[in-house]
Amino acid sequence: MSMARPIRFNAFQMNSPGHQSPGLWTHPRSDSERYATPEYWIELAQLLEAGGFDAIFLADVLGVYDVYRKSVGPALRHAVQAPLNDPLALVPLIAQATTRLGIGVTAALTYEHPYTFARRMSTLDHLSRGRVGWNIVTGYLDSAARNLGLERQLGHDERYDLADEYLEVVYKLWEKSWEDDAVRRDRANGVYTDPERVHPIEHVGRYYTVPGIHLSEPSPQRTPFLYQAGASPRGMRFAARHAEATFVSAPGKAAVRRYVDTIRAARRAEGRDPEQLLVYSQALVIAGATDAEAQARLAEYKRHIDVEAALALLSGWTGVDFARHHLDDTIEYIDTDAGRSALASLSTADPERRWTVREAAEFIGLGGRGPIIVGSGAAVADQLEAWLDETGVDGFNLAYALPLEDMRGVVEHLVPELRRRGRYAAEDLDGATLRERLLGAGPRLAPDHPGRQVSIEPATAPALPSAA
Ligand SMILES: Cc1cc2nc3c(=O)[nH]c(=O)nc-3n(C[C@H](O)[C@H](O)[C@H](O)COP(=O)(O)O)c2cc1C
């Protein structure tokens, strides 16, 4: 691993007043309650673009955090990822206000049909000129499943089986339904699209039947840039197969190092280049003009940590109602049908570190499950370089305590320092797709990606007749 690898940043955000630092919305300098206004997202996106971020990355869930005390009360009172607006609607807004910034959006495939979802993402890829990414998630909240017609969510591993078929469907729609030269826009001959070059996908599977063609014409990336964050054994197999970038959240380097080694080994087992996968690790960076200024901000933020709010978040992630435990109990790992890695990261992932419920709540109450890295630009840069060199990650998914203040601290104090050290991505050219910027090759999925490998059997997928 070369010492000169650039350090990459995403801004980890959500279309909600509260994301990874529950309680911090009460800080007098917090802007997070502006989340429902266009001005907030435009200001934030332009700041991130000026700071050379890879992307703004928008998390999402489709339910409420009601595992803690079996009630939605704590989540509502403390703005624990509620209220929560649709992230996809932000894409055209952000795209219009920027020219380079990637826009990663989370969408849970469990609850939306692949046929309609594929068109929605193609539309966003067109409107952003190829800057959209999709964080493929399977959900972890029973509260989402209940409101979408199920008694409870599918079992943990079955969600990934469904996800594999889902991706097969959307790959067929995005990659194989329309040939590159299907759209002619030939005014003289009166042919907009050549029907012989548009193919029905004839998909019949265990979960989905989609006989027809994709409704959208090919967008710049066709398949949006693919992010994933599965961290259980089944989740990592899924991520290794489909993802072009993955996310990990863990409190320390040991657990992150272990994740990186495992995901790259899983990638190798898929027969693909393990270095062609970007890994972003979650962190809250508090960068100031001086160490003292940054430390003062941290001390202030800590006064706004809300333990009950943090437990509502942790209970939702893990499916374990922490109201039924004493604050001084040690957290033990159990399998649940929620996400599995959140609990693992606070129990089995680092054998050197044991957490009580209180310690975990105070820890995740500021910046979620990632580390907090504080100081002057130079001090933070030293620590991030050590993270890259010791864990093998490519960059960081930056959570915030105060969204604009913390991102401004990074852009003003840390980014110039990383540039001086030659450890920040070079200025990008306008007009590149997200995939070209992040992976350096073309706008399309790599030829060995499973999305390029799907076939719509010629026998079952004849060209449409050219005249009716
Ligand atoms: C940084 C990060 C961001 C995530 N964002 C979301 C999200 O927005 N929505 C969601 O449903 N799951 C999200 N997840 C959860 C993952 O999709 C996955 O369910 C989780 O890591 C647990 O992995 P497992 O399901 O393999 O146990 C995120 C995970 C990480 C590490």
Short mmCIF file of C-alpha atoms and ligand atoms in Angstrom, two decimals:
data_model
loop_
_atom_site.label_atom_id
_atom_site.label_comp_id
_atom_site.label_asym_id
_atom_site.label_seq_id
_atom_site.Cartn_x
_atom_site.Cartn_y
_atom_site.Cartn_z
CA MET A 1 0.00 0.00 0.00
CA SER A 2 1.63 3.25 -1.08
CA MET A 3 1.93 6.14 1.35
CA ALA A 4 0.61 8.54 -1.25
CA ARG A 5 -2.91 7.23 -1.65
CA PRO A 6 -5.35 10.16 -1.65
CA ILE A 7 -7.85 10.41 1.20
CA ARG A 8 -11.46 10.50 0.00
CA PHE A 9 -14.48 12.11 1.66
CA ASN A 10 -18.21 11.65 1.49
CA ALA A 11 -20.60 13.73 3.58
CA PHE A 12 -22.86 11.33 5.46
CA GLN A 13 -26.28 13.00 5.58
CA MET A 14 -29.97 12.25 5.86
CA ASN A 15 -33.10 14.17 4.82
CA SER A 16 -34.01 14.63 8.48
CA PRO A 17 -33.12 16.93 11.39
CA GLY A 18 -31.30 14.10 13.18
CA HIS A 19 -28.93 11.55 11.74
CA GLN A 20 -25.86 10.15 13.53
CA SER A 21 -25.61 12.54 16.48
CA PRO A 22 -28.97 12.26 18.23
CA GLY A 23 -29.53 15.20 20.56
CA LEU A 24 -27.20 17.58 18.72
CA TRP A 25 -30.06 19.33 16.94
CA THR A 26 -30.57 21.17 20.27
CA HIS A 27 -27.21 22.94 19.90
CA PRO A 28 -27.78 26.69 19.32
CA ARG A 29 -25.55 26.66 16.22
CA SER A 30 -27.19 23.61 14.62
CA ASP A 31 -28.65 24.11 11.13
CA SER A 32 -30.18 20.67 10.96
CA GLU A 33 -33.76 21.89 11.33
CA ARG A 34 -33.37 23.56 7.91
CA TYR A 35 -33.36 20.11 6.28
CA ALA A 36 -36.76 20.66 4.61
CA THR A 37 -35.63 23.78 2.74
CA PRO A 38 -33.88 23.82 -0.65
CA GLU A 39 -31.45 26.52 0.52
CA TYR A 40 -29.95 24.18 3.12
CA TRP A 41 -29.10 21.45 0.59
CA ILE A 42 -27.79 23.91 -1.99
CA GLU A 43 -25.52 25.60 0.56
CA LEU A 44 -24.26 22.27 1.84
CA ALA A 45 -23.71 20.78 -1.62
CA GLN A 46 -21.80 23.82 -2.88
CA LEU A 47 -19.60 23.74 0.22
CA LEU A 48 -18.83 20.04 -0.31
CA GLU A 49 -18.09 20.56 -3.98
CA ALA A 50 -15.73 23.45 -3.21
CA GLY A 51 -14.02 21.13 -0.72
CA GLY A 52 -13.48 18.43 -3.34
CA PHE A 53 -15.69 15.80 -1.68
CA ASP A 54 -16.43 12.67 -3.71
CA ALA A 55 -20.11 12.78 -2.89
CA ILE A 56 -22.90 13.72 -0.59
CA PHE A 57 -24.29 10.46 0.65
CA LEU A 58 -27.88 10.33 1.83
CA ALA A 59 -28.95 7.60 4.22
CA ASP A 60 -32.58 6.50 4.45
CA VAL A 61 -34.96 4.18 6.26
CA LEU A 62 -38.66 3.58 5.65
CA GLY A 63 -39.80 3.20 9.22
CA VAL A 64 -39.42 4.60 12.70
CA TYR A 65 -37.04 3.64 15.51
CA ASP A 66 -39.64 2.07 17.79
CA VAL A 67 -37.70 -0.90 19.19
CA TYR A 68 -36.56 1.04 22.30
CA ARG A 69 -39.34 0.85 24.93
CA LYS A 70 -41.51 -0.53 22.08
CA SER A 71 -42.50 3.06 21.41
CA VAL A 72 -42.05 5.71 18.74
CA GLY A 73 -42.13 8.36 21.50
CA PRO A 74 -38.39 8.66 22.20
CA ALA A 75 -37.54 8.79 18.47
CA LEU A 76 -40.08 11.54 17.79
CA ARG A 77 -39.20 13.58 20.85
CA HIS A 78 -35.48 13.53 20.11
CA ALA A 79 -35.63 13.67 16.28
CA VAL A 80 -34.00 10.25 15.92
CA GLN A 81 -34.14 9.99 12.12
CA ALA A 82 -37.68 11.33 12.30
CA PRO A 83 -39.27 13.27 10.71
CA LEU A 84 -37.69 11.95 7.54
CA ASN A 85 -38.22 13.10 3.93
CA ASP A 86 -37.48 11.23 0.72
CA PRO A 87 -33.79 11.46 -0.27
CA LEU A 88 -34.32 10.80 -3.99
CA ALA A 89 -36.15 14.08 -4.42
CA LEU A 90 -32.97 15.94 -3.40
CA VAL A 91 -30.96 14.64 -6.35
CA PRO A 92 -32.12 17.08 -9.06
CA LEU A 93 -31.89 19.96 -6.59
CA ILE A 94 -28.29 19.17 -5.68
CA ALA A 95 -27.36 18.31 -9.27
CA GLN A 96 -28.60 21.70 -10.44
CA ALA A 97 -26.52 23.52 -7.81
CA THR A 98 -23.24 21.70 -8.54
CA THR A 99 -21.22 20.34 -11.46
CA ARG A 100 -18.95 17.64 -9.99
CA LEU A 101 -20.27 16.40 -6.65
CA GLY A 102 -21.53 12.82 -6.60
CA ILE A 103 -24.97 12.25 -5.13
CA GLY A 104 -25.36 8.91 -3.39
CA VAL A 105 -28.87 7.95 -2.35
CA THR A 106 -30.03 5.09 -0.22
CA ALA A 107 -33.01 3.09 -1.38
CA ALA A 108 -34.30 -0.06 0.25
CA LEU A 109 -35.07 -2.54 -2.47
CA THR A 110 -37.20 -4.74 -0.24
CA TYR A 111 -40.24 -2.55 -0.59
CA GLU A 112 -40.16 -1.15 -4.09
CA HIS A 113 -40.67 -3.01 -7.33
CA PRO A 114 -37.51 -3.13 -9.45
CA TYR A 115 -39.36 -2.08 -12.60
CA THR A 116 -40.45 1.29 -11.21
CA PHE A 117 -37.25 1.78 -9.23
CA ALA A 118 -35.06 1.22 -12.29
CA ARG A 119 -36.90 3.99 -14.12
CA ARG A 120 -36.62 6.36 -11.16
CA MET A 121 -32.85 5.89 -10.97
CA SER A 122 -32.42 6.22 -14.74
CA THR A 123 -34.31 9.50 -14.55
CA LEU A 124 -32.01 10.76 -11.79
CA ASP A 125 -28.92 9.62 -13.68
CA HIS A 126 -30.10 11.62 -16.71
CA LEU A 127 -30.93 14.71 -14.67
CA SER A 128 -27.63 14.63 -12.75
CA ARG A 129 -25.63 13.89 -15.96
CA GLY A 130 -24.37 10.64 -14.51
CA ARG A 131 -23.61 11.71 -10.96
CA VAL A 132 -26.02 9.51 -9.06
CA GLY A 133 -25.08 6.56 -6.86
CA TRP A 134 -27.30 4.00 -5.18
CA ASN A 135 -26.65 2.65 -1.69
CA ILE A 136 -28.29 -0.76 -1.94
CA VAL A 137 -29.94 -1.58 1.37
CA THR A 138 -32.35 -4.25 2.50
CA GLY A 139 -33.69 -2.39 5.56
CA TYR A 140 -33.52 -3.42 9.20
CA LEU A 141 -36.69 -1.98 10.75
CA ASP A 142 -39.78 -4.13 11.32
CA SER A 143 -41.69 -0.84 11.53
CA ALA A 144 -41.02 -0.32 7.82
CA ALA A 145 -42.18 -3.82 6.90
CA ARG A 146 -45.41 -3.47 8.91
CA ASN A 147 -46.42 -0.33 7.02
CA LEU A 148 -45.68 -1.88 3.67
CA GLY A 149 -47.96 -4.84 3.97
CA LEU A 150 -45.85 -7.40 5.80
CA GLU A 151 -46.24 -8.62 9.36
CA ARG A 152 -42.51 -8.26 9.87
CA GLN A 153 -39.43 -7.97 7.73
CA LEU A 154 -38.04 -10.91 5.81
CA GLY A 155 -35.38 -12.90 7.63
CA HIS A 156 -31.92 -11.36 7.61
CA ASP A 157 -30.33 -13.65 5.03
CA GLU A 158 -33.46 -14.03 2.89
CA ARG A 159 -33.44 -10.24 2.39
CA TYR A 160 -30.13 -10.66 0.61
CA ASP A 161 -31.49 -13.54 -1.53
CA LEU A 162 -34.29 -11.26 -2.66
CA ALA A 163 -31.72 -8.52 -3.22
CA ASP A 164 -29.66 -10.74 -5.54
CA GLU A 165 -32.70 -11.33 -7.74
CA TYR A 166 -33.68 -7.65 -7.55
CA LEU A 167 -30.28 -6.68 -8.90
CA GLU A 168 -30.57 -9.22 -11.67
CA VAL A 169 -33.80 -7.51 -12.75
CA VAL A 170 -32.48 -3.96 -12.63
CA TYR A 171 -29.24 -4.95 -14.36
CA LYS A 172 -31.27 -6.46 -17.20
CA LEU A 173 -33.30 -3.26 -17.46
CA TRP A 174 -30.37 -0.87 -17.20
CA GLU A 175 -27.71 -2.80 -19.11
CA LYS A 176 -29.43 -5.06 -21.62
CA SER A 177 -32.83 -3.78 -22.58
CA TRP A 178 -31.70 -0.88 -24.77
CA GLU A 179 -28.73 -1.23 -27.08
CA ASP A 180 -26.34 1.72 -27.27
CA ASP A 181 -27.56 2.80 -30.68
CA ALA A 182 -31.27 2.11 -30.14
CA VAL A 183 -32.12 5.80 -29.91
CA ARG A 184 -31.79 7.33 -33.38
CA ARG A 185 -33.65 10.63 -33.18
CA ASP A 186 -33.65 10.44 -36.97
CA ARG A 187 -35.98 13.24 -38.06
CA ALA A 188 -35.60 12.58 -41.78
CA ASN A 189 -36.82 9.00 -41.51
CA GLY A 190 -39.18 9.58 -38.63
CA VAL A 191 -37.47 7.10 -36.30
CA TYR A 192 -36.97 8.15 -32.71
CA THR A 193 -36.07 4.70 -31.42
CA ASP A 194 -35.22 1.65 -33.50
CA PRO A 195 -37.57 -1.01 -32.08
CA GLU A 196 -35.25 -3.83 -33.11
CA ARG A 197 -32.63 -2.57 -30.70
CA VAL A 198 -34.85 -2.52 -27.63
CA HIS A 199 -35.38 -5.87 -25.94
CA PRO A 200 -37.90 -7.16 -23.45
CA ILE A 201 -36.05 -8.69 -20.52
CA GLU A 202 -38.42 -11.66 -20.03
CA HIS A 203 -37.49 -11.98 -16.37
CA VAL A 204 -39.33 -14.69 -14.47
CA GLY A 205 -37.85 -15.43 -11.07
CA ARG A 206 -38.72 -16.45 -7.56
CA TYR A 207 -39.74 -12.96 -6.45
CA TYR A 208 -40.28 -10.94 -9.61
CA THR A 209 -41.78 -11.24 -13.06
CA VAL A 210 -40.83 -8.50 -15.50
CA PRO A 211 -41.44 -9.44 -19.13
CA GLY A 212 -41.08 -6.03 -20.79
CA ILE A 213 -38.58 -3.37 -21.73
CA HIS A 214 -37.03 -0.64 -19.61
CA LEU A 215 -39.04 2.56 -19.93
CA SER A 216 -36.06 4.93 -19.90
CA GLU A 217 -33.48 5.30 -22.63
CA PRO A 218 -29.89 4.64 -21.46
CA SER A 219 -28.53 7.25 -19.05
CA PRO A 220 -24.86 8.27 -18.80
CA GLN A 221 -23.89 5.55 -16.32
CA ARG A 222 -26.78 3.18 -17.16
CA THR A 223 -26.42 1.43 -13.79
CA PRO A 224 -25.92 4.10 -11.10
CA PHE A 225 -22.65 3.89 -9.16
CA LEU A 226 -23.23 1.13 -6.59
CA TYR A 227 -22.59 1.48 -2.87
CA GLN A 228 -23.31 -1.16 -0.24
CA ALA A 229 -22.67 -1.63 3.46
CA GLY A 230 -23.52 -5.23 4.29
CA ALA A 231 -21.25 -6.40 7.06
CA SER A 232 -22.61 -9.78 8.17
CA PRO A 233 -21.13 -12.81 6.38
CA ARG A 234 -24.13 -12.93 3.99
CA GLY A 235 -24.07 -9.14 3.62
CA MET A 236 -20.39 -9.10 2.75
CA ARG A 237 -20.85 -11.76 0.10
CA PHE A 238 -23.55 -9.58 -1.43
CA ALA A 239 -21.39 -6.44 -1.19
CA ALA A 240 -18.36 -8.18 -2.66
CA ARG A 241 -20.45 -9.26 -5.65
CA HIS A 242 -22.26 -6.02 -6.44
CA ALA A 243 -20.67 -2.99 -4.80
CA GLU A 244 -18.21 -0.58 -6.36
CA ALA A 245 -17.76 1.13 -2.99
CA THR A 246 -18.67 -0.03 0.50
CA PHE A 247 -19.24 1.64 3.85
CA VAL A 248 -18.20 0.47 7.27
CA SER A 249 -18.98 1.93 10.69
CA ALA A 250 -16.87 0.80 13.60
CA PRO A 251 -15.38 2.62 16.56
CA GLY A 252 -11.75 1.62 16.14
CA LYS A 253 -9.05 0.64 13.70
CA ALA A 254 -8.94 -3.04 14.67
CA ALA A 255 -12.56 -3.69 13.66
CA VAL A 256 -12.23 -1.62 10.49
CA ARG A 257 -8.99 -3.40 9.49
CA ARG A 258 -10.74 -6.73 9.95
CA TYR A 259 -13.71 -5.60 7.82
CA VAL A 260 -11.43 -4.33 5.04
CA ASP A 261 -9.45 -7.58 4.95
CA THR A 262 -12.63 -9.66 4.88
CA ILE A 263 -14.41 -7.65 2.19
CA ARG A 264 -11.34 -7.61 -0.05
CA ALA A 265 -10.90 -11.37 0.43
CA ALA A 266 -14.59 -11.86 -0.46
CA ARG A 267 -14.00 -9.76 -3.56
CA ARG A 268 -11.05 -11.91 -4.53
CA ALA A 269 -13.23 -14.99 -4.05
CA GLU A 270 -15.62 -13.47 -6.63
CA GLY A 271 -12.71 -13.48 -9.05
CA ARG A 272 -12.48 -9.70 -9.20
CA ASP A 273 -9.75 -7.20 -8.36
CA PRO A 274 -10.00 -6.42 -4.63
CA GLU A 275 -8.39 -3.01 -5.11
CA GLN A 276 -11.19 -1.98 -7.50
CA LEU A 277 -13.46 -1.56 -4.50
CA LEU A 278 -13.45 1.68 -2.53
CA VAL A 279 -14.04 1.42 1.22
CA TYR A 280 -15.23 4.43 3.20
CA SER A 281 -15.11 4.29 6.98
CA GLN A 282 -17.39 6.42 9.11
CA ALA A 283 -15.85 9.24 11.21
CA LEU A 284 -16.85 12.48 12.87
CA VAL A 285 -14.07 14.96 12.12
CA ILE A 286 -13.99 18.15 14.16
CA ALA A 287 -11.32 20.25 12.46
CA GLY A 288 -10.49 23.74 13.72
CA ALA A 289 -7.98 26.54 13.17
CA THR A 290 -6.18 25.24 16.26
CA ASP A 291 -6.31 22.14 18.46
CA ALA A 292 -7.76 24.25 21.26
CA GLU A 293 -10.61 25.56 19.12
CA ALA A 294 -11.51 22.09 17.91
CA GLN A 295 -11.35 20.63 21.42
CA ALA A 296 -13.58 23.43 22.70
CA ARG A 297 -16.15 22.55 20.05
CA LEU A 298 -16.02 18.89 21.03
CA ALA A 299 -16.57 19.77 24.69
CA GLU A 300 -19.60 21.88 23.75
CA TYR A 301 -21.05 19.17 21.51
CA LYS A 302 -20.71 16.59 24.27
CA ARG A 303 -23.09 18.59 26.45
CA HIS A 304 -25.83 17.92 23.88
CA ILE A 305 -25.47 14.13 23.73
CA ASP A 306 -28.78 12.55 24.69
CA VAL A 307 -28.45 9.03 26.09
CA GLU A 308 -32.11 8.10 25.59
CA ALA A 309 -32.00 9.27 21.97
CA ALA A 310 -28.82 7.28 21.40
CA LEU A 311 -30.43 4.17 22.85
CA ALA A 312 -33.44 4.61 20.56
CA LEU A 313 -31.03 4.69 17.62
CA LEU A 314 -28.98 1.73 18.81
CA SER A 315 -32.10 -0.33 19.56
CA GLY A 316 -33.46 0.31 16.06
CA TRP A 317 -30.18 -0.64 14.37
CA THR A 318 -29.76 -3.84 16.36
CA GLY A 319 -33.34 -4.97 17.01
CA VAL A 320 -32.48 -5.21 20.73
CA ASP A 321 -34.56 -3.14 23.19
CA PHE A 322 -31.83 -1.62 25.36
CA ALA A 323 -34.45 -0.29 27.79
CA ARG A 324 -34.51 -3.87 29.09
CA HIS A 325 -30.83 -3.70 30.05
CA HIS A 326 -29.04 -1.84 32.82
CA LEU A 327 -26.81 0.97 31.66
CA ASP A 328 -23.85 -0.86 33.20
CA ASP A 329 -24.52 -4.20 31.47
CA THR A 330 -21.87 -5.34 29.02
CA ILE A 331 -23.18 -5.63 25.46
CA GLU A 332 -23.21 -9.20 24.18
CA TYR A 333 -23.69 -10.27 20.59
CA ILE A 334 -26.90 -12.04 19.54
CA ASP A 335 -28.28 -12.66 16.04
CA THR A 336 -31.42 -10.66 15.24
CA ASP A 337 -33.31 -9.90 12.04
CA ALA A 338 -32.28 -6.25 12.15
CA GLY A 339 -28.78 -5.23 10.97
CA ARG A 340 -26.16 -7.50 12.49
CA SER A 341 -23.01 -5.48 12.18
CA ALA A 342 -23.99 -2.65 14.55
CA LEU A 343 -24.17 -5.03 17.45
CA ALA A 344 -21.08 -6.92 16.31
CA SER A 345 -19.08 -3.67 16.14
CA LEU A 346 -19.81 -3.11 19.84
CA SER A 347 -19.18 -6.71 20.92
CA THR A 348 -17.33 -9.31 18.86
CA ALA A 349 -15.63 -7.15 16.20
CA ASP A 350 -12.80 -6.04 18.48
CA PRO A 351 -11.97 -8.62 21.15
CA GLU A 352 -9.87 -6.03 23.00
CA ARG A 353 -12.81 -3.74 23.60
CA ARG A 354 -15.90 -4.44 25.70
CA TRP A 355 -18.74 -1.89 25.90
CA THR A 356 -21.37 -1.24 28.56
CA VAL A 357 -24.74 0.04 27.39
CA ARG A 358 -23.95 3.48 28.83
CA GLU A 359 -20.54 3.67 27.15
CA ALA A 360 -22.07 2.65 23.83
CA ALA A 361 -24.86 5.26 24.15
CA GLU A 362 -22.43 8.04 25.00
CA PHE A 363 -20.18 6.95 22.17
CA ILE A 364 -22.81 6.73 19.43
CA GLY A 365 -24.55 9.86 20.74
CA LEU A 366 -21.89 11.88 18.93
CA GLY A 367 -21.04 10.78 15.40
CA GLY A 368 -22.69 7.36 15.50
CA ARG A 369 -20.56 4.21 15.50
CA GLY A 370 -17.43 5.78 14.00
CA PRO A 371 -14.49 7.43 15.78
CA ILE A 372 -14.31 11.13 16.64
CA ILE A 373 -11.18 12.76 15.27
CA VAL A 374 -10.46 16.24 16.62
CA GLY A 375 -7.86 18.95 16.17
CA SER A 376 -6.18 21.43 13.87
CA GLY A 377 -6.03 20.54 10.18
CA ALA A 378 -2.53 19.12 10.69
CA ALA A 379 -3.48 17.07 13.74
CA VAL A 380 -6.52 15.57 12.03
CA ALA A 381 -4.54 14.92 8.83
CA ASP A 382 -1.95 12.95 10.85
CA GLN A 383 -4.69 10.78 12.33
CA LEU A 384 -6.48 10.18 9.04
CA GLU A 385 -3.22 9.21 7.35
CA ALA A 386 -2.68 6.69 10.14
CA TRP A 387 -6.19 5.32 9.61
CA LEU A 388 -5.58 4.84 5.91
CA ASP A 389 -2.22 3.21 6.41
CA GLU A 390 -3.28 0.95 9.28
CA THR A 391 -6.73 -0.13 8.10
CA GLY A 392 -6.56 -0.09 4.28
CA VAL A 393 -9.66 2.10 3.84
CA ASP A 394 -9.78 4.57 0.96
CA GLY A 395 -11.56 7.38 2.73
CA PHE A 396 -14.19 8.52 5.16
CA ASN A 397 -17.88 8.91 5.34
CA LEU A 398 -18.00 12.07 7.43
CA ALA A 399 -20.80 12.24 9.96
CA TYR A 400 -21.54 15.54 11.63
CA ALA A 401 -22.51 16.97 14.98
CA LEU A 402 -23.57 20.27 13.39
CA PRO A 403 -23.96 19.72 9.64
CA LEU A 404 -22.70 22.98 8.13
CA GLU A 405 -20.23 23.87 10.87
CA ASP A 406 -18.45 20.52 10.83
CA MET A 407 -18.28 20.27 7.04
CA ARG A 408 -16.97 23.85 6.91
CA GLY A 409 -14.28 22.90 9.44
CA VAL A 410 -13.18 20.07 7.16
CA VAL A 411 -13.21 22.19 4.01
CA GLU A 412 -11.41 25.17 5.57
CA HIS A 413 -8.87 23.50 7.86
CA LEU A 414 -8.35 19.89 6.81
CA VAL A 415 -8.65 19.81 3.02
CA PRO A 416 -5.93 22.47 2.43
CA GLU A 417 -3.59 20.54 4.73
CA LEU A 418 -4.24 17.26 2.90
CA ARG A 419 -3.64 19.02 -0.41
CA ARG A 420 -0.30 20.36 0.87
CA ARG A 421 0.66 16.81 1.79
CA GLY A 422 -0.36 15.45 -1.61
CA ARG A 423 -2.95 13.25 0.03
CA TYR A 424 -6.14 14.65 -1.45
CA ALA A 425 -7.72 13.89 -4.80
CA ALA A 426 -6.66 16.25 -7.58
CA GLU A 427 -9.18 18.81 -8.83
CA ASP A 428 -11.67 17.06 -11.07
CA LEU A 429 -12.76 17.98 -14.51
CA ASP A 430 -16.37 19.01 -14.83
CA GLY A 431 -18.62 16.71 -16.76
CA ALA A 432 -17.29 13.33 -15.60
CA THR A 433 -19.74 10.79 -14.27
CA LEU A 434 -19.48 9.68 -10.64
CA ARG A 435 -18.11 6.29 -11.74
CA GLU A 436 -15.38 7.89 -13.87
CA ARG A 437 -14.34 10.15 -11.00
CA LEU A 438 -14.21 7.38 -8.42
CA LEU A 439 -12.83 4.46 -10.41
CA GLY A 440 -10.98 6.25 -13.17
CA ALA A 441 -12.29 4.14 -16.07
CA GLY A 442 -15.38 4.77 -18.18
CA PRO A 443 -18.93 5.72 -17.21
CA ARG A 444 -20.17 2.12 -17.40
CA LEU A 445 -19.86 -0.78 -14.98
CA ALA A 446 -16.57 -2.66 -15.43
CA PRO A 447 -16.83 -5.46 -18.00
CA ASP A 448 -16.34 -8.14 -15.30
CA HIS A 449 -19.08 -6.72 -13.06
CA PRO A 450 -22.10 -9.05 -12.67
CA GLY A 451 -24.33 -6.26 -13.99
CA ARG A 452 -22.57 -6.56 -17.35
CA GLN A 453 -22.70 -10.35 -17.24
CA VAL A 454 -26.48 -10.80 -17.04
CA SER A 455 -28.02 -11.99 -20.23
CA ILE A 456 -31.49 -11.82 -21.60
CA GLU A 457 -31.60 -15.12 -23.44
CA PRO A 458 -32.07 -14.54 -27.18
CA ALA A 459 -34.56 -17.40 -27.27
CA THR A 460 -36.80 -15.75 -24.71
CA ALA A 461 -36.05 -12.16 -25.66
CA PRO A 462 -36.77 -11.58 -29.32
CA ALA A 463 -36.51 -8.09 -30.72
CA LEU A 464 -39.82 -6.30 -30.89
CA PRO A 465 -41.42 -6.47 -34.33
CA SER A 466 -40.51 -3.34 -36.26
CA ALA A 467 -43.98 -2.79 -37.61
CA ALA A 468 -47.20 -3.59 -35.83
C1 LIG B 1 -22.15 3.78 6.87
C2 LIG B 1 -23.39 2.95 6.76
C3 LIG B 1 -24.53 3.52 6.26
C4 LIG B 1 -25.70 2.79 6.18
N1 LIG B 1 -26.81 3.39 5.72
C5 LIG B 1 -27.97 2.71 5.73
C6 LIG B 1 -29.16 3.35 5.37
O1 LIG B 1 -29.16 4.53 5.05
N2 LIG B 1 -30.31 2.64 5.39
C7 LIG B 1 -30.35 1.33 5.73
O2 LIG B 1 -31.43 0.75 5.71
N3 LIG B 1 -29.23 0.69 6.09
C8 LIG B 1 -28.06 1.35 6.11
N4 LIG B 1 -26.94 0.74 6.52
C9 LIG B 1 -27.03 -0.65 6.96
C10 LIG B 1 -26.47 -1.63 5.97
O3 LIG B 1 -27.18 -1.60 4.76
C11 LIG B 1 -26.52 -3.02 6.55
O4 LIG B 1 -27.86 -3.43 6.78
C12 LIG B 1 -25.80 -3.03 7.85
O5 LIG B 1 -24.49 -2.60 7.65
C13 LIG B 1 -25.83 -4.37 8.49
O6 LIG B 1 -25.25 -5.34 7.67
P1 LIG B 1 -25.90 -6.72 7.60
O7 LIG B 1 -27.31 -6.47 7.15
O8 LIG B 1 -25.10 -7.50 6.60
O9 LIG B 1 -25.86 -7.27 8.99
C14 LIG B 1 -25.73 1.44 6.60
C15 LIG B 1 -24.57 0.87 7.11
C16 LIG B 1 -23.41 1.60 7.20
C17 LIG B 1 -22.19 0.93 7.75
#
